[in-house]
Amino acid sequence: MPPTLASEFRCQAIAPFDLPYTNQASAWAAQMRWTQGYPIAPTFVAQPLWSLSTHGFPGLNSDPHFDLAQLERQLEAHQLAYLENTVGHVAVDSVEQLLDHTPWLNDRQLRPQALGFGLYGPLSLGLTLVDDQERPLLADQRLREVLTQHLHLRIGWLARELRIHDIQGWVCLIEPFWNAQAQPFSPISQAEAYGLLAETIQHSPIACGIAPTGAAVDWQLLIKSGMRVLVCAKEQRQDLLACGKCINEYLENGGAIIWECLPSDPAQLATMTVSDVVNEWTELLRDALDRDILNSRILDGSLLTIAQGLAQHEPSHADQALGLLAEVSRVIRTHYKLQ
């Protein structure tokens, strides 16, 4: 089972994984101001989740003379790296440079409790990457295995780099197409989808989490899967709370839940006040208690964030959203004496 995050959560604010800033300096600056304790690594300026997830995957960076024999050699090299746990096979230069120039490099007071990296999870990545016949990779057993091995190596490599730089971190598997595994057209079954997650994080040296979208989420399975962080959208709250007492044990054993408590849409955000969000949080705690989930567990094991979608808007809107999130966190932490 992957390790837990040795951190204090207690309803602190954490940025979502899709910030719209056009350079790393701006992304760091916003987070150091609003979500300093739990920043998200701005790994690439353009499409950070996609770029970090797919970088170095066999066949993606092909030249005009690329052929199947070349692809086969790349696939074999990937599989050998997995068998030998050669995590350097999937190294990413830009991430190494990023970690060499963090905002807290010369100011230990800015050091975060944990630095998060986002990767597309195996299901969503396997549905969006296609083979030479335009079929999703998940439809091919071997390519599916290489995909999970690739993500496993990337997680291992990120863990090594964080250890070298003496930074506690974690990896979140983002699954925007998680609902697809429950559909008739899915190339894999629901059981196989959860199996892919287990294979991806198996023997991980770093805490791993998941952000699954939609209603087709078996939260009980995810709680037992080794995922140490669960990202829960607002519309998923009741389904997660329905797990009842097992959430107590999950949080007591070092698990964490990141609750989306603010919308990313500018029009919706403009109508919300801090008191509105705090009242919704009070309702969540009441619902949790009705299901025998201790409020103390929820308060100690939670982080607060913004719904996915900020990347579609201007950086000025992200600043506004992060500022409101920080204020919501401050009010909740003050009210429940969590500071």
XYZ file of C-alpha atoms in Angstrom:
339
model
C 0.000 0.000 0.000
C 1.385 3.471 -0.883
C 2.499 5.575 2.076
C 0.326 8.248 3.595
C 1.063 11.965 3.642
C 2.627 12.850 6.973
C 0.876 16.200 6.946
C -1.652 18.284 8.815
C -4.726 18.723 6.590
C -7.356 20.359 8.826
C -9.378 22.050 6.087
C -6.493 23.901 4.467
C -6.869 25.170 0.909
C -5.379 23.379 -2.085
C -5.428 24.558 -5.691
C -7.056 22.428 -8.403
C -4.844 20.696 -10.966
C -5.885 22.852 -13.929
C -4.643 26.361 -13.226
C -4.701 28.800 -16.193
C -1.447 30.677 -15.579
C 0.745 31.046 -18.658
C 4.084 30.611 -16.896
C 5.459 28.779 -13.892
C 6.366 31.963 -12.027
C 2.744 33.163 -12.056
C 1.442 29.764 -10.971
C 3.904 29.614 -8.085
C 3.165 33.208 -7.040
C -0.594 32.629 -6.854
C -0.197 29.466 -4.835
C 2.384 30.896 -2.465
C -0.155 33.626 -1.734
C -3.337 31.571 -1.422
C -2.543 27.845 -1.016
C 1.014 27.779 0.268
C 0.658 24.633 2.370
C -0.411 22.373 -0.489
C 0.712 23.718 -3.876
C 0.314 21.895 -7.186
C 3.472 21.647 -9.292
C 3.124 23.730 -12.507
C 5.048 21.165 -14.559
C 4.311 22.530 -18.059
C 2.908 25.823 -19.268
C 0.627 24.190 -21.842
C -1.515 21.148 -20.979
C 0.435 20.176 -17.846
C -1.581 17.047 -17.030
C -1.409 15.696 -20.566
C 2.255 16.553 -21.074
C 3.488 15.072 -17.812
C 1.343 11.946 -18.246
C 2.298 11.110 -21.823
C 5.895 12.385 -22.039
C 8.096 9.588 -23.348
C 5.299 7.121 -24.053
C 6.182 4.827 -26.995
C 5.104 6.122 -30.392
C 3.980 9.601 -29.372
C 7.061 11.473 -30.578
C 7.429 9.682 -33.891
C 9.201 11.040 -36.953
C 7.933 10.783 -40.562
C 9.809 7.502 -41.022
C 8.425 5.895 -37.872
C 7.504 2.252 -38.387
C 6.027 -0.597 -36.380
C 9.460 -2.135 -35.774
C 10.570 1.096 -34.105
C 7.421 1.111 -31.987
C 8.072 -2.492 -30.962
C 11.570 -1.598 -29.797
C 10.215 1.294 -27.748
C 7.540 -0.905 -26.186
C 10.114 -3.533 -25.254
C 12.389 -0.872 -23.744
C 9.477 0.422 -21.659
C 8.581 -3.056 -20.415
C 12.207 -3.826 -19.554
C 12.485 -0.556 -17.614
C 9.379 -1.563 -15.673
C 10.719 -5.033 -14.876
C 14.024 -3.577 -13.693
C 12.348 -0.576 -12.010
C 14.535 1.809 -14.008
C 12.508 4.926 -13.247
C 15.050 7.161 -14.983
C 13.740 5.757 -18.277
C 10.799 8.182 -18.005
C 12.702 11.227 -16.688
C 11.322 14.666 -17.589
C 13.927 17.439 -17.806
C 11.452 20.253 -17.203
C 10.345 18.728 -13.891
C 13.937 18.394 -12.730
C 14.471 22.072 -13.541
C 11.221 22.963 -11.773
C 12.319 21.241 -8.569
C 15.727 22.916 -8.778
C 14.069 26.359 -8.668
C 11.167 26.153 -6.230
C 9.989 29.330 -4.435
C 11.128 27.944 -1.080
C 14.653 27.101 -2.238
C 16.101 30.086 -0.358
C 13.284 30.606 2.125
C 12.430 27.616 4.289
C 9.402 29.451 5.711
C 7.705 29.047 2.322
C 8.267 25.294 2.325
C 4.938 23.485 1.730
C 3.613 20.533 3.677
C 3.253 18.545 0.447
C 3.700 19.218 -3.263
C 1.146 17.622 -5.576
C 1.652 16.310 -9.100
C -1.286 15.508 -11.373
C -1.300 12.697 -13.930
C -4.127 11.413 -16.084
C -5.160 8.041 -14.707
C -4.916 4.815 -16.734
C -8.567 4.718 -17.770
C -8.809 8.270 -19.126
C -5.343 8.122 -20.680
C -6.080 4.751 -22.239
C -9.285 6.059 -23.784
C -7.703 9.178 -25.289
C -4.491 7.605 -26.633
C -5.088 5.547 -29.768
C -3.074 2.995 -31.720
C -2.211 3.042 -35.421
C -5.763 1.886 -36.238
C -7.380 4.692 -34.216
C -8.499 2.319 -31.457
C -8.125 3.352 -27.805
C -5.121 1.731 -26.164
C -7.373 0.107 -23.596
C -8.715 -2.157 -26.340
C -5.303 -3.837 -26.677
C -4.170 -5.982 -23.753
C -0.454 -5.407 -24.284
C -0.712 -1.654 -24.832
C -2.907 -1.457 -21.740
C -0.167 -3.137 -19.728
C 2.505 -0.816 -21.130
C 0.323 2.170 -20.255
C -0.029 1.195 -16.587
C 3.689 0.362 -16.468
C 4.468 3.792 -17.928
C 2.392 5.550 -15.253
C 3.916 3.334 -12.561
C 7.416 4.345 -13.684
C 6.448 8.022 -13.841
C 5.127 7.887 -10.265
C 8.309 6.149 -9.131
C 10.464 8.717 -10.889
C 8.549 11.642 -9.359
C 8.978 10.030 -5.936
C 12.728 9.748 -6.506
C 13.074 13.372 -7.590
C 11.059 14.618 -4.629
C 13.237 12.555 -2.301
C 16.402 13.969 -3.884
C 15.077 17.490 -3.356
C 13.886 16.684 0.189
C 10.263 17.543 -0.582
C 7.247 15.587 0.610
C 4.876 15.065 -2.290
C 2.035 13.056 -3.688
C 0.569 12.107 -7.052
C -3.089 12.412 -8.024
C -4.524 10.341 -10.860
C -7.047 12.543 -12.656
C -9.852 10.529 -14.260
C -12.158 12.858 -16.242
C -13.638 9.884 -18.141
C -14.142 7.545 -15.211
C -17.851 7.171 -16.018
C -16.907 5.445 -19.287
C -16.050 2.190 -17.496
C -19.726 1.783 -16.604
C -20.912 2.210 -20.198
C -21.702 -0.642 -22.661
C -19.146 0.680 -25.185
C -16.258 0.513 -22.697
C -13.371 -1.700 -23.919
C -12.841 -2.903 -20.347
C -15.108 -3.970 -17.512
C -15.616 -2.088 -14.270
C -13.555 -4.687 -12.406
C -10.723 -4.276 -14.930
C -10.836 -0.482 -14.530
C -10.285 -0.713 -10.777
C -7.612 -3.323 -11.464
C -5.748 -0.814 -13.651
C -5.656 1.632 -10.770
C -4.313 -1.031 -8.422
C -1.579 -1.997 -10.904
C -0.601 1.625 -11.448
C -0.004 2.400 -7.761
C 1.226 -1.054 -6.728
C 4.341 -0.740 -4.512
C 4.341 3.021 -5.044
C 6.948 4.774 -2.859
C 4.791 7.897 -2.699
C 1.259 8.695 -1.564
C -1.243 8.430 -4.416
C -4.731 9.843 -4.832
C -7.519 9.858 -7.373
C -10.006 12.379 -8.759
C -12.757 10.331 -10.460
C -15.614 12.162 -12.171
C -19.243 11.194 -12.502
C -21.641 9.013 -10.572
C -20.170 5.606 -11.474
C -17.664 5.618 -8.603
C -17.405 2.771 -6.104
C -15.987 4.783 -3.212
C -15.758 1.696 -1.011
C -13.388 0.083 -3.511
C -11.300 3.231 -3.811
C -11.013 3.532 -0.031
C -9.687 -0.027 0.104
C -7.511 0.298 -3.023
C -4.533 2.023 -1.421
C -5.459 5.500 -2.633
C -4.409 7.805 0.174
C -6.208 10.910 -1.154
C -9.733 11.056 -2.587
C -10.941 14.106 -4.527
C -14.700 14.460 -4.206
C -16.798 16.745 -6.426
C -19.792 18.490 -4.903
C -22.268 16.234 -6.695
C -20.453 13.139 -5.355
C -20.608 14.057 -1.676
C -23.635 11.979 -0.729
C -22.275 8.878 -2.456
C -18.972 9.179 -0.603
C -20.650 9.874 2.735
C -22.790 6.778 2.178
C -19.647 4.747 2.940
C -20.330 5.596 6.568
C -18.048 4.359 9.315
C -15.305 3.101 6.987
C -14.490 6.777 6.309
C -13.580 7.102 9.993
C -11.012 4.333 9.657
C -9.729 5.672 6.336
C -9.089 9.135 7.761
C -7.748 7.802 11.059
C -5.145 5.785 9.131
C -3.793 8.846 7.348
C -6.106 9.119 4.360
C -7.328 12.512 3.200
C -10.363 13.805 1.317
C -10.211 16.875 -0.899
C -13.689 18.389 -1.127
C -14.585 20.617 -4.071
C -16.426 23.458 -2.360
C -16.279 26.263 -4.939
C -17.346 26.280 -8.608
C -14.846 27.204 -11.301
C -17.437 28.954 -13.479
C -17.172 32.778 -13.152
C -20.926 33.359 -13.208
C -21.569 30.811 -10.458
C -18.624 31.974 -8.385
C -19.860 35.589 -8.541
C -23.056 34.633 -6.712
C -21.274 32.851 -3.842
C -20.205 34.321 -0.532
C -17.949 32.905 2.165
C -20.961 32.388 4.430
C -22.729 30.386 1.685
C -19.813 27.969 1.440
C -19.395 27.725 5.213
C -23.109 26.907 5.566
C -22.742 24.146 2.973
C -19.778 22.795 4.915
C -21.869 22.761 8.092
C -24.506 20.740 6.231
C -21.838 18.298 5.067
C -20.705 17.766 8.650
C -24.295 17.220 9.751
C -24.860 14.658 6.992
C -21.621 12.922 7.925
C -22.648 12.665 11.573
C -26.003 11.170 10.532
C -23.955 8.380 8.906
C -21.814 7.807 12.006
C -18.819 9.638 10.533
C -17.090 11.629 13.248
C -16.877 15.351 12.584
C -13.424 15.396 14.164
C -12.225 12.917 11.513
C -13.661 15.007 8.670
C -12.230 18.264 10.028
C -8.763 16.807 10.594
C -8.590 14.804 7.351
C -9.946 17.281 4.813
C -8.586 19.773 2.307
C -10.731 22.265 0.371
C -10.460 23.065 -3.321
C -12.149 24.467 -6.431
C -13.977 22.418 -9.058
C -12.070 21.539 -12.214
C -12.414 24.032 -15.057
C -10.256 27.019 -14.068
C -7.954 26.408 -17.036
C -10.748 27.565 -19.349
C -10.776 31.040 -17.809
C -8.475 34.012 -17.336
C -5.718 34.048 -14.687
C -7.478 36.988 -13.009
C -10.485 34.743 -12.396
C -8.218 32.069 -10.909
C -6.792 34.692 -8.550
C -10.317 35.587 -7.449
C -11.309 31.940 -6.966
C -8.155 31.076 -5.019
C -8.572 34.140 -2.838
C -12.147 33.153 -1.975
C -11.029 29.577 -1.304
C -8.329 30.795 1.087
C -10.857 32.921 2.953
C -13.321 30.011 3.226
C -10.533 27.849 4.635
C -9.527 30.554 7.113
C -13.089 31.019 8.399
C -13.695 27.272 8.782
C -10.345 26.708 10.483
C -10.999 29.613 12.858
C -14.557 28.529 13.655
C -13.587 24.937 14.443
C -10.309 25.938 16.151
C -8.140 24.046 13.656
C -5.322 26.586 13.435
